[in-house]
Amino acid sequence: MSTTTSSGVAKDRAPAGTPKVKQGRGVRGRTLNFWLFTGPFLIGLAVFVYIPIGWSAYLSFFEARYTVTPSTFVGFDNFTYMLTNEKFTDSLVTFTVFAAFIVPVTWAFSLGLAMMVNRLRFMRAFFRSVFFLPTAVSFVAASLIWKMSIFSGVRFGLANTVLGWFGVENIAWLANPNPPWYWLVIVTVRLWLQAGFYMILFLAALQNIPPELYEAAAIDGAKPGWQTFWYITLPQLRATSTAVILLLLVAAYQAFDEFFNLLAKTTWGRPPLVELYYTALGENQDYGAGSAGAMILTVLICCVTLLQGKFMGFGKGEQAK
Amino acid sequence: MSALSNSNWDRRSVLRAAAGLAALGPLAACGGNTGREGGGSSGKNLTQYFHAYGEAGTEQAIKKYAAAYDGARVTTQWITGTNFESKLFSALLTKNAPDVFEFHPQIQMIKSGQVADLSDIMEPVKDDFNPADIASHTIDGKIWGVRMIDDPQFFYYRKSMLEKAGVEPPTTLDELVEAAAKLTTSKVKGVFLGNSITPVMNPLIWSTGANTLTDKNEIAYHTDEVAAGLKKLRTMFKSGHLLLDAPADWWDPSAITQGLVAIQWCGMWAMPVIQKALGDDVGIIPFPTSAEGGKPAVTNGGWSMFVNAKSKNVDLAKEYVKWLWIDQKKYQEDWSLSYGFHIPPRTSLAESATKLKSGLPAEGVKLFNEFGHFDNPAWTQAMIVALENVVADTVRKGGNPEAALDKADKIVNRELKKLFG
């Protein structure tokens, strides 16, 4: 290793008998390797992420209808329009409701699955795979299955068929916002798709908890079950839980596919990305206002993430150990 | 670390690999059917966008026509899903935009320079087109698109179900609400207006005697009668007599053919399938009168061909559009009548179409002529969505129609101001 570090230091530290190498070329070669492997990704990141973000920020100060080329400078008009746009502000409320529900439910559900699979004495790999497999299904495909097969409003939809056995009338799961059954459809599809992935994270964390801790707790008189879970397991999962909650929050902010596919042409149940999609595409083709909304949303996500990190102590899990 | 040492990846190796990849590039390009220049044997390429029609055989038909054109190689993008508009609009912003595409005449596309003037190919034949179609495609004295098909939309009803329930085909909106109640059983709902109920928003407006916009391009839909009509639709929605959340939406006739509903809003394109499934047990009626002074209404929808004004091949694209939709009358006839039923916009074709001369199709043509409302190019996508939101807010959500219409007014006025100053 020392042969490929900075030449002067390497020479001094090289043990006797170390083969002579071309130091300068080593550095250059290493640099070349670095750019060779990271270059394409950096270029991709710049072209597909940073330049569009920059362009979007620039566009947000201009009138840009039916074009992504700025035409007239309008200052903060697009921001004012989006912040006073009831549909956009409603979408932020929709997100808050959605996140407030889906984050803790997915957290609890995936943790429960992980604990269940972890305790299995046989067929553990089978069940792990079964619960993880939905992760490979696309949100669009799952949404269509949920919409057309399970929660179709007609009598031969799966949910309505089952309810029919108990004499319950057909329910229009997605067409009617009163009562808001559409949340059940959205939450179940996301839970089915996501819980397996977070289960794997929790499973890994559970298997990292030293068994001595449980033995010591047992010696100290801790009862197996709820007491052990509360005082041993849960604190040991703090780092993973924090990461899972962060990932779930970000995923909730990015919610689009299931809302878009399940709730077409509604004015309710639109999270911010769906609202921005309708602002920039389809309806208005108003790329200036859409960009302003995207900027507002970006700032909001950054603030929430920082706050969440501060309150939950992201990265402090290791210290706690 | 050692595996990555420069002995394996020296500068020459990297350059050799890069040169090899560069050499492979053109070879790969030879095999690609990109639809862009350089890929075809003739060197002339066009791309056309079509939304996915539901009728069997349509995709093959449009590709067959394209293959028969020898002026260029025409690649068809057959776009499935419900957001054809979004895909088209976003594609039009890119270098991979289609040269030719189907859509409806809308003034913002012309004002923003997205479509080319087709007056030169239309002028010689415009007298043979439905005058209302020509009017809806004419802005500032120029014709911007070629109508391919006219698609009237109306109610289909099951004669036997109405007879059994002792219901006459409704002629007013109140009668439709009553009919929905009488026709609903434990297995069949009375009426299907589409999952979003938005397809009947314009017919509701027209059937009260109002319109979307005035001749001076001012709001004309915001009337007490329209607000009252929305309340009646809400009554029907709340009553449980409407079919909601059907697996297939209003443009697909399966709700009525599968016996889920007694009356369904749909288009004339579905007539062959409906007749095949139900035989003579089907009738059609326009959207019934919704207010005193109003009259029944039919939506005369349809699709038109446009040329992307920013295409590198505008002239070639215009030649293709002229060849396919003006010169090749056999293809127009095939497109209009061999799959679903559509009314050919060419008067000579419509008059000679024997399939439309008797029975239910003839009734459809009659409703089209008597009660039809054609596209208003000033009624743009944003305005369409504004009124769709009114339906969502009032009929489905139970909001106040006046408040919802006020909200729509703000959006529509903003659009009108941007378009007309």
XYZ file of C-alpha atoms in Angstrom:
742
model
C 0.000 0.000 0.000
C 2.775 2.393 0.902
C 4.174 2.184 -2.608
C 1.219 3.981 -4.033
C 1.129 6.859 -1.581
C 2.812 10.200 -2.026
C 6.344 9.537 -3.227
C 8.558 11.139 -0.573
C 6.857 9.627 2.440
C 6.549 6.277 0.769
C 10.265 6.117 0.004
C 11.177 6.836 3.614
C 8.835 4.226 4.964
C 9.463 1.535 2.399
C 11.004 -1.505 4.052
C 14.256 -2.889 2.750
C 13.854 -5.145 -0.187
C 10.625 -3.528 -1.394
C 10.611 -3.622 -5.213
C 11.245 -0.258 -6.805
C 8.148 1.209 -8.412
C 7.469 4.239 -10.535
C 5.937 6.488 -7.870
C 4.663 9.245 -10.145
C 2.932 6.830 -12.463
C 1.325 5.120 -9.484
C -0.345 8.327 -8.389
C -1.430 9.106 -11.903
C -2.745 5.581 -12.357
C -4.682 5.775 -9.167
C -6.128 9.103 -10.205
C -7.029 7.623 -13.555
C -8.750 4.705 -11.855
C -10.638 7.107 -9.658
C -11.949 9.111 -12.612
C -12.577 6.006 -14.656
C -14.875 4.545 -12.054
C -16.452 7.645 -10.621
C -16.420 9.819 -13.743
C -19.428 8.281 -15.508
C -21.482 8.522 -12.329
C -20.415 12.094 -11.688
C -21.290 13.000 -15.277
C -24.651 11.252 -14.927
C -25.270 13.006 -11.633
C -24.425 16.376 -13.138
C -26.441 15.865 -16.323
C -29.496 14.245 -14.795
C -29.604 15.817 -11.340
C -27.603 18.983 -10.767
C -28.097 20.672 -14.136
C -31.874 20.031 -14.100
C -32.081 21.309 -10.512
C -30.139 24.420 -11.515
C -32.252 24.877 -14.625
C -35.418 24.396 -12.616
C -34.295 27.017 -10.092
C -33.556 29.404 -12.965
C -36.861 28.603 -14.697
C -38.841 29.294 -11.538
C -38.222 33.032 -11.982
C -39.542 33.101 -15.528
C -42.745 32.685 -17.446
C -42.380 29.308 -19.181
C -45.612 28.027 -20.682
C -45.491 25.204 -23.217
C -41.708 25.504 -23.205
C -38.771 24.851 -20.903
C -36.991 27.885 -22.330
C -37.524 30.947 -20.123
C -39.393 33.742 -21.852
C -40.275 36.630 -19.502
C -38.686 37.324 -16.124
C -41.447 37.378 -13.498
C -39.456 37.514 -10.253
C -41.198 35.699 -7.417
C -44.601 35.578 -9.163
C -44.423 31.826 -9.707
C -43.571 31.277 -6.040
C -46.443 33.519 -4.955
C -48.787 31.695 -7.318
C -47.802 28.286 -5.964
C -47.911 29.324 -2.308
C -51.377 30.830 -2.735
C -52.538 27.940 -4.916
C -55.029 26.043 -2.804
C -54.364 22.800 -4.657
C -50.639 22.948 -3.936
C -51.086 23.802 -0.264
C -53.732 21.061 0.008
C -51.216 18.636 -1.435
C -48.830 19.469 1.404
C -51.613 18.677 3.872
C -52.257 15.425 1.998
C -48.611 14.539 2.336
C -48.610 15.319 6.050
C -51.633 13.090 6.651
C -50.126 10.358 4.532
C -46.690 10.530 6.162
C -48.153 10.733 9.674
C -49.905 7.462 9.010
C -47.683 5.478 6.663
C -44.360 6.102 8.455
C -45.259 4.689 11.882
C -47.454 1.945 10.432
C -44.747 0.728 8.036
C -42.157 0.982 10.808
C -44.250 -1.111 13.196
C -45.356 -3.581 10.562
C -41.874 -4.224 9.168
C -40.422 -4.522 12.672
C -43.165 -6.999 13.569
C -42.455 -9.029 10.441
C -38.718 -9.005 11.171
C -39.239 -10.239 14.726
C -41.584 -12.922 13.514
C -39.195 -14.155 10.827
C -36.264 -13.921 13.228
C -37.958 -16.288 15.653
C -38.790 -18.900 13.045
C -36.920 -22.141 13.551
C -37.537 -23.483 10.071
C -38.474 -22.085 6.645
C -36.995 -18.749 7.675
C -35.469 -18.165 4.223
C -38.785 -18.988 2.585
C -40.769 -16.474 4.633
C -38.040 -13.858 4.318
C -38.297 -14.215 0.536
C -42.082 -14.178 0.568
C -42.211 -10.926 2.503
C -39.392 -9.367 0.491
C -40.670 -10.294 -2.973
C -43.279 -7.501 -3.271
C -40.367 -5.040 -3.175
C -39.585 -6.159 -6.712
C -43.071 -5.264 -7.965
C -43.514 -1.855 -9.529
C -45.821 0.640 -7.850
C -47.730 1.084 -11.096
C -48.406 -2.623 -11.525
C -49.392 -3.020 -7.881
C -51.680 0.020 -8.060
C -53.476 -1.392 -11.069
C -53.953 -4.749 -9.343
C -55.301 -3.001 -6.252
C -57.581 -0.772 -8.327
C -58.923 -3.253 -10.851
C -58.954 -6.522 -8.960
C -59.005 -6.078 -5.223
C -60.636 -2.684 -4.653
C -62.735 -2.403 -7.775
C -66.075 -0.812 -6.915
C -68.178 -3.402 -8.710
C -69.635 -6.525 -7.171
C -66.918 -8.852 -8.480
C -64.028 -6.877 -6.989
C -62.261 -9.076 -4.400
C -62.898 -6.802 -1.410
C -66.550 -6.272 -2.351
C -67.042 -9.989 -2.942
C -65.771 -10.779 0.553
C -67.881 -8.009 2.080
C -70.852 -9.292 0.106
C -70.643 -12.609 1.993
C -71.429 -10.632 5.140
C -74.245 -8.719 3.516
C -72.287 -5.488 3.092
C -73.193 -3.458 0.000
C -70.607 -2.673 -2.665
C -68.203 0.071 -1.667
C -66.816 2.575 -4.173
C -63.324 2.471 -2.715
C -61.772 5.161 -4.873
C -64.604 7.174 -6.415
C -66.088 8.580 -3.256
C -64.111 10.684 -0.767
C -66.841 10.423 1.898
C -65.937 8.242 3.749
C -62.322 8.328 2.569
C -61.859 4.633 1.831
C -59.207 5.563 -0.725
C -56.705 5.897 2.117
C -57.158 2.203 2.916
C -56.324 1.330 -0.688
C -53.284 3.605 -0.802
C -51.891 2.578 2.561
C -52.301 -1.152 1.970
C -50.638 -1.079 -1.426
C -47.671 0.872 -0.088
C -47.424 -1.331 2.975
C -47.418 -4.445 0.821
C -44.732 -3.028 -1.440
C -42.434 -1.545 1.184
C -42.661 -3.548 4.387
C -40.465 -6.375 3.071
C -37.544 -4.085 2.365
C -37.587 -2.517 5.830
C -38.124 -5.958 7.339
C -34.751 -6.986 5.904
C -33.084 -3.957 7.516
C -34.626 -4.770 10.878
C -33.773 -8.438 10.483
C -30.114 -7.576 9.980
C -30.214 -5.284 13.013
C -31.934 -7.922 15.166
C -29.314 -10.484 14.277
C -26.610 -8.053 15.342
C -27.898 -7.777 18.901
C -25.518 -9.801 21.128
C -27.357 -12.741 22.768
C -25.413 -12.004 25.966
C -27.603 -8.966 26.489
C -30.710 -11.119 26.647
C -28.931 -13.630 28.911
C -27.847 -10.859 31.257
C -31.367 -9.429 31.248
C -32.806 -12.842 32.059
C -30.385 -13.211 34.954
C -31.464 -9.763 36.175
C -35.062 -10.966 36.173
C -36.391 -9.382 32.973
C -39.425 -11.232 31.687
C -39.204 -12.456 28.109
C -41.657 -10.755 25.769
C -42.777 -7.177 26.105
C -40.293 -6.240 28.869
C -37.293 -7.603 26.974
C -38.500 -6.021 23.779
C -38.980 -2.607 25.387
C -35.749 -2.494 27.396
C -33.343 -4.497 25.227
C -34.483 -4.949 21.649
C -35.924 -1.517 20.918
C -32.960 0.501 22.268
C -30.604 -1.736 20.323
C -32.546 -0.985 17.134
C -32.347 2.761 17.594
C -29.850 3.394 14.789
C -31.769 1.206 12.337
C -35.095 2.713 13.394
C -33.810 6.220 12.826
C -32.555 5.304 9.375
C -35.787 3.487 8.531
C -37.908 6.449 9.598
C -35.743 8.803 7.569
C -36.051 6.582 4.498
C -39.804 6.257 5.023
C -40.217 10.010 5.292
C -38.267 10.622 2.101
C -40.254 7.862 0.377
C -43.489 9.453 1.560
C -42.439 12.822 0.130
C -41.734 11.074 -3.148
C -45.140 9.385 -3.230
C -46.477 9.599 -6.739
C -47.200 6.368 -8.569
C -49.980 4.930 -6.444
C -51.733 8.282 -5.956
C -51.475 9.080 -9.653
C -52.761 5.703 -10.766
C -55.413 5.188 -8.120
C -56.896 8.668 -7.847
C -56.999 10.019 -11.374
C -59.114 13.150 -11.838
C -59.804 13.764 -8.199
C -59.184 16.993 -6.344
C -58.409 15.122 -3.146
C -55.583 12.813 -2.188
C -52.950 14.560 -4.294
C -49.489 14.604 -2.744
C -47.083 17.374 -3.816
C -45.385 15.470 -6.641
C -48.711 14.630 -8.267
C -49.801 18.257 -7.975
C -46.531 19.441 -9.493
C -46.926 16.906 -12.291
C -50.359 18.309 -13.096
C -49.023 21.862 -12.914
C -46.104 21.295 -15.234
C -47.604 18.639 -17.478
C -51.011 17.625 -18.668
C -53.003 20.589 -17.521
C -51.191 23.864 -17.718
C -47.776 22.966 -19.093
C -46.625 25.729 -16.787
C -42.999 24.851 -16.265
C -42.245 28.141 -14.477
C -44.840 27.557 -11.767
C -43.967 23.844 -11.656
C -40.311 24.694 -11.075
C -41.212 27.148 -8.311
C -43.275 24.422 -6.635
C -40.369 21.999 -6.957
C -38.045 24.510 -5.295
C -40.485 25.067 -2.440
C -40.807 21.337 -1.972
C -37.036 20.822 -2.030
C -36.519 23.409 0.703
C -39.311 21.823 2.730
C -37.820 18.325 2.429
C -34.388 19.626 3.486
C -35.866 21.360 6.550
C -37.919 18.338 7.611
C -34.969 15.985 7.133
C -32.659 18.192 9.179
C -35.247 18.533 11.926
C -35.908 14.833 11.944
C -32.170 14.141 12.156
C -31.876 16.562 15.058
C -34.808 15.176 17.024
C -34.125 11.513 16.377
C -30.395 11.850 16.680
C -29.432 10.427 13.326
C -26.018 8.775 13.609
C -26.140 8.650 17.396
C -27.175 5.055 17.449
C -23.621 3.805 17.419
C -22.720 6.102 20.296
C -25.624 4.747 22.273
C -24.183 1.291 21.936
C -6.147 -2.446 -4.296
C -3.595 -4.352 -6.237
C -6.217 -5.510 -8.659
C -6.741 -1.921 -9.625
C -3.086 -1.138 -10.078
C -2.010 0.667 -13.168
C -0.341 -2.431 -14.540
C -3.806 -3.660 -15.625
C -5.376 -0.342 -16.595
C -2.736 1.839 -18.158
C -3.460 4.792 -20.360
C -3.021 2.796 -23.567
C -5.492 0.130 -22.411
C -8.063 2.746 -21.623
C -7.573 4.468 -24.966
C -7.776 1.132 -26.776
C -10.998 0.265 -24.975
C -12.455 3.686 -25.733
C -11.531 3.376 -29.400
C -13.137 -0.045 -29.506
C -16.349 1.291 -28.005
C -16.339 4.210 -30.434
C -15.960 1.776 -33.325
C -18.911 -0.264 -32.062
C -21.162 2.803 -31.876
C -21.967 3.150 -35.585
C -22.439 -0.626 -35.858
C -25.002 -0.499 -33.094
C -26.733 2.446 -34.715
C -27.154 0.467 -37.957
C -29.451 -1.963 -36.235
C -31.626 0.548 -34.415
C -35.047 1.542 -35.614
C -35.065 4.915 -33.982
C -37.363 6.610 -36.362
C -34.877 9.415 -36.745
C -32.722 10.376 -39.720
C -30.005 7.987 -40.760
C -31.692 4.857 -39.563
C -33.738 3.865 -42.568
C -32.956 2.624 -45.987
C -34.452 5.674 -47.690
C -32.898 8.087 -45.205
C -36.273 9.803 -44.670
C -37.952 9.061 -41.385
C -41.034 10.272 -39.589
C -42.443 9.490 -36.175
C -46.130 9.654 -35.377
C -47.861 9.501 -31.982
C -51.213 7.816 -31.478
C -53.100 7.182 -28.273
C -54.148 3.554 -27.831
C -57.588 3.076 -29.339
C -59.632 0.404 -27.605
C -60.992 -1.230 -30.727
C -59.216 -4.417 -31.791
C -57.081 -4.068 -34.911
C -56.564 -0.309 -34.783
C -52.874 -0.445 -33.917
C -52.201 -2.872 -36.749
C -54.253 -0.714 -39.108
C -52.383 2.506 -38.416
C -49.068 0.699 -38.801
C -50.265 -0.859 -42.042
C -51.106 2.565 -43.479
C -47.725 3.918 -42.388
C -45.910 0.987 -43.993
C -47.696 1.637 -47.279
C -46.275 5.150 -47.511
C -43.194 5.091 -49.703
C -42.100 8.683 -49.157
C -40.487 7.911 -45.796
C -40.208 5.278 -43.140
C -42.891 6.098 -40.596
C -42.494 4.857 -37.035
C -45.622 4.710 -34.887
C -45.579 5.306 -31.138
C -48.771 3.680 -29.868
C -49.156 5.239 -26.444
C -51.118 3.239 -23.907
C -52.402 4.499 -20.576
C -54.597 7.434 -19.730
C -52.112 10.267 -19.953
C -51.534 10.551 -23.684
C -51.764 14.337 -23.370
C -48.947 14.532 -20.837
C -46.712 12.252 -22.849
C -47.362 14.196 -26.010
C -46.839 17.605 -24.402
C -43.594 16.589 -22.738
C -42.324 14.951 -25.930
C -43.037 18.117 -27.892
C -40.476 19.924 -25.732
C -37.685 17.578 -26.699
C -35.624 16.799 -29.766
C -37.338 13.420 -29.940
C -40.699 15.035 -30.499
C -42.983 13.319 -32.999
C -43.150 14.806 -36.479
C -46.837 14.025 -36.706
C -49.334 13.467 -33.903
C -53.020 13.193 -33.214
C -54.789 15.532 -30.833
C -57.689 17.964 -30.630
C -57.617 21.514 -31.961
C -56.489 23.809 -29.128
C -55.443 27.384 -29.567
C -52.525 27.298 -27.126
C -50.715 24.842 -29.371
C -50.951 27.307 -32.207
C -49.997 30.335 -30.114
C -46.977 28.531 -28.721
C -45.844 27.485 -32.197
C -46.217 23.773 -31.618
C -48.221 22.959 -34.745
C -47.684 23.791 -38.392
C -50.120 25.551 -40.692
C -51.803 22.951 -42.909
C -53.870 25.407 -44.963
C -52.055 24.585 -48.188
C -52.946 20.891 -48.052
C -56.471 21.511 -46.735
C -57.629 24.378 -48.950
C -58.189 22.275 -52.104
C -60.369 19.767 -50.232
C -61.901 21.736 -47.393
C -65.309 21.862 -49.095
C -65.454 18.086 -48.752
C -65.006 18.239 -44.945
C -67.682 18.728 -42.327
C -67.896 22.560 -42.080
C -67.997 22.391 -38.268
C -64.745 20.429 -38.277
C -63.136 22.969 -40.571
C -64.375 25.783 -38.318
C -62.948 24.143 -35.213
C -59.548 23.780 -36.884
C -59.446 27.293 -38.321
C -57.718 29.990 -36.288
C -56.623 33.349 -37.690
C -57.848 32.243 -41.097
C -55.519 29.221 -41.235
C -56.340 25.535 -40.939
C -54.065 23.808 -38.435
C -55.092 20.169 -38.458
C -56.778 17.476 -40.517
C -59.748 15.837 -38.847
C -59.438 12.044 -39.055
C -62.628 10.926 -37.329
C -65.701 12.419 -35.656
C -66.811 10.646 -32.485
C -70.256 11.463 -31.123
C -70.790 10.531 -27.464
C -74.221 9.740 -26.039
C -76.082 7.364 -23.718
C -76.537 3.694 -24.574
C -79.422 1.975 -22.767
C -80.653 -1.578 -22.399
C -84.194 -1.611 -23.815
C -85.176 -4.738 -21.896
C -84.063 -3.335 -18.541
C -85.967 -0.096 -19.070
C -89.075 -1.999 -20.131
C -88.872 -4.284 -17.114
C -88.569 -1.299 -14.768
C -91.336 0.578 -16.582
C -89.027 3.418 -17.510
C -89.117 5.449 -20.699
C -85.802 6.701 -22.138
C -85.254 9.911 -20.136
C -85.669 13.239 -21.880
C -84.776 15.483 -18.931
C -82.091 15.322 -16.269
C -84.773 14.870 -13.590
C -86.080 11.854 -15.504
C -82.550 10.468 -15.715
C -82.200 10.736 -11.921
C -85.544 8.959 -11.470
C -84.663 6.316 -14.057
C -81.362 5.588 -12.291
C -83.295 4.871 -9.095
C -85.858 2.606 -10.771
C -83.249 0.690 -12.760
C -80.954 -0.041 -9.821
C -81.154 -3.554 -8.424
C -78.886 -5.580 -6.171
C -76.782 -6.548 -9.197
C -77.270 -3.731 -11.696
C -76.745 -0.006 -11.224
C -78.901 2.514 -13.023
C -76.408 4.742 -14.819
C -72.673 4.880 -15.585
C -71.273 8.340 -16.294
C -67.625 7.274 -16.166
C -65.551 6.713 -13.059
C -64.761 10.410 -12.746
C -68.162 11.614 -14.060
C -66.239 14.296 -15.957
C -67.275 13.093 -19.458
C -70.735 14.570 -18.937
C -69.625 17.997 -17.711
C -69.791 19.645 -21.133
C -73.057 17.922 -22.135
C -74.527 19.127 -18.844
C -73.554 22.699 -19.681
C -74.887 22.483 -23.240
C -78.115 20.808 -22.151
C -78.962 23.781 -19.923
C -78.661 26.102 -22.910
C -75.295 27.481 -21.753
C -71.896 27.008 -23.368
C -68.316 26.750 -22.213
C -67.290 30.129 -23.671
C -69.068 32.911 -25.478
C -68.210 33.906 -29.051
C -66.032 36.624 -27.531
C -64.131 34.027 -25.523
C -65.596 34.896 -22.155
C -66.905 32.481 -19.522
C -70.368 31.176 -20.418
C -70.625 28.036 -18.281
C -71.160 29.757 -14.939
C -74.950 29.903 -14.715
C -77.544 29.052 -12.081
C -78.842 26.269 -14.320
C -75.424 24.611 -14.516
C -75.078 24.856 -10.724
C -78.535 23.277 -10.371
C -77.561 20.520 -12.816
C -74.469 19.733 -10.751
C -76.671 19.370 -7.677
C -78.873 16.888 -9.538
C -75.817 14.851 -10.517
C -74.776 14.936 -6.856
C -78.191 13.573 -5.863
C -77.705 10.693 -8.272
C -74.149 10.106 -6.987
C -75.222 10.029 -3.349
C -78.227 7.828 -3.982
C -76.094 4.822 -4.864
C -77.737 4.515 -8.264
C -74.595 5.364 -10.194
C -72.024 2.748 -11.091
C -68.756 3.854 -9.505
C -65.218 2.506 -9.703
C -65.827 0.225 -12.673
C -62.720 -1.679 -13.773
C -62.965 -0.171 -17.256
C -63.873 3.482 -17.719
C -66.592 5.138 -19.780
C -64.903 4.783 -23.178
C -65.031 1.015 -22.818
C -68.508 -0.523 -23.269
C -67.908 -3.425 -20.891
C -70.032 -1.923 -18.082
C -73.164 -2.165 -20.220
C -72.211 -5.307 -22.136
C -71.430 -7.176 -18.888
C -74.755 -6.199 -17.372
C -73.317 -3.982 -14.656
C -75.437 -1.031 -15.651
C -78.621 -0.185 -17.563
C -77.547 3.155 -19.080
C -73.974 4.092 -19.977
C -72.346 7.207 -21.414
C -70.009 6.087 -24.199
C -68.954 6.882 -27.754
C -70.126 5.744 -31.143
C -66.819 3.887 -31.550
C -68.143 1.216 -29.183
C -71.320 0.572 -31.167
C -70.153 -2.559 -33.052
C -69.032 -4.226 -29.807
C -72.236 -3.281 -27.998
C -74.429 -4.513 -30.844
C -72.474 -7.738 -31.021
C -72.956 -8.338 -27.286
C -76.535 -7.126 -26.896
C -78.062 -7.464 -30.363
C -81.201 -5.344 -30.669
C -81.488 -4.847 -26.923
C -79.847 -1.442 -27.066
C -80.903 2.099 -27.831
C -79.201 5.490 -27.769
C -80.257 8.885 -26.443
C -78.521 12.238 -26.095
C -77.733 13.797 -22.724
C -81.204 14.934 -21.662
C -82.353 18.521 -21.302
C -81.241 19.910 -17.954
C -83.061 23.201 -17.703
C -85.907 25.117 -19.202
C -84.819 26.540 -22.527
C -82.086 23.952 -22.925
C -82.031 21.027 -25.311
C -80.424 17.592 -25.441
C -76.700 17.474 -26.062
C -74.159 15.205 -27.715
C -70.393 15.635 -27.567
C -68.963 15.561 -31.071
C -65.467 14.540 -30.131
C -62.876 13.182 -32.480
C -59.202 13.138 -33.325
C -57.185 15.199 -35.745
C -53.722 14.960 -37.224
C -51.225 17.738 -36.594
C -47.701 18.393 -37.802
C -45.067 19.426 -35.283
C -43.968 22.899 -36.405
C -40.523 22.329 -34.874
C -39.954 19.058 -36.715
C -36.877 18.848 -38.909
C -39.136 17.387 -41.576
C -42.145 19.676 -41.623
C -42.651 19.464 -45.386
C -42.256 15.704 -45.431
C -44.638 15.397 -42.482
C -47.210 17.523 -44.298
C -46.827 15.358 -47.392
C -47.453 12.272 -45.277
C -50.521 13.757 -43.600
C -51.885 14.783 -47.001
C -51.185 11.340 -48.426
C -52.802 9.458 -45.560
C -55.753 11.584 -44.483
C -56.608 13.412 -47.706
C -55.507 11.319 -50.689
C -56.025 7.789 -49.350
C -59.776 7.725 -48.981
C -59.806 3.944 -48.671
C -57.712 4.177 -45.495
C -59.978 6.866 -44.013
C -62.975 4.691 -44.672
C -61.207 1.683 -43.185
C -60.131 3.714 -40.120
C -63.647 5.083 -39.566
C -65.723 2.000 -40.143
C -63.766 -1.250 -39.951
C -62.972 -1.318 -36.217
C -65.254 0.893 -34.151
C -67.796 3.202 -35.731
C -66.730 6.792 -36.329
C -68.234 9.350 -38.661
C -65.811 10.213 -41.458
C -65.232 13.986 -41.497
C -65.070 13.891 -45.304
C -68.634 14.581 -46.406
C -68.308 12.381 -49.483
C -67.171 9.448 -47.326
C -69.819 10.012 -44.670
C -72.529 10.074 -47.341
C -71.334 6.891 -49.017
C -70.751 4.899 -45.814
C -73.413 2.193 -46.039
C -72.668 1.001 -42.480
C -73.960 4.325 -41.155
C -77.135 4.443 -43.207
C -79.486 2.274 -41.168
C -80.289 1.059 -37.673
C -78.450 2.249 -34.612
C -75.514 3.790 -36.526
C -77.940 5.941 -38.501
C -79.490 7.081 -35.225
C -76.010 7.976 -34.006
C -75.412 10.092 -37.101
C -78.786 11.766 -36.542
C -77.918 12.664 -32.941
C -74.521 13.906 -34.138
C -76.152 16.224 -36.659
C -79.053 17.321 -34.490
C -77.561 17.790 -31.027
C -73.792 17.668 -31.510
C -71.364 20.235 -30.148
C -67.955 20.359 -31.828
C -64.539 21.214 -30.404
C -64.015 24.814 -29.431
C -60.278 25.428 -29.966
C -60.336 28.227 -27.387
C -61.407 25.709 -24.750
C -57.977 24.490 -23.745
C -56.599 21.659 -21.653
C -56.250 23.800 -18.531
C -59.888 24.920 -18.854
C -61.045 21.345 -19.414
C -59.310 20.314 -16.203
C -60.741 23.302 -14.317
C -64.266 22.034 -15.018
C -63.259 18.447 -14.321
C -62.273 19.711 -10.887
C -65.715 21.276 -10.521
C -67.259 17.831 -11.051
C -64.853 16.273 -8.560
C -65.519 18.972 -5.961
C -69.298 19.126 -6.292
C -70.663 15.827 -7.575
C -68.208 13.476 -5.922
C -67.110 15.480 -2.906
C -70.387 17.267 -2.190
C -69.015 20.804 -2.289
C -70.978 23.929 -3.113
C -71.344 24.251 -6.924
C -71.203 28.053 -6.793
C -67.929 28.020 -4.892
C -66.467 25.382 -7.198
C -67.505 27.325 -10.288
C -65.978 30.487 -8.803
C -62.723 28.601 -8.327
C -62.839 27.397 -11.925
C -63.545 30.944 -13.114
C -60.242 32.122 -11.671
C -58.303 29.451 -13.577
C -60.236 29.902 -16.811
C -59.911 33.692 -16.681
C -56.172 33.353 -16.073
C -55.965 31.139 -19.158
C -58.126 33.453 -21.255
C -56.011 36.424 -20.253
C -52.836 34.615 -21.255
C -54.346 33.555 -24.584
C -56.273 36.621 -25.623
C -54.898 39.401 -23.413
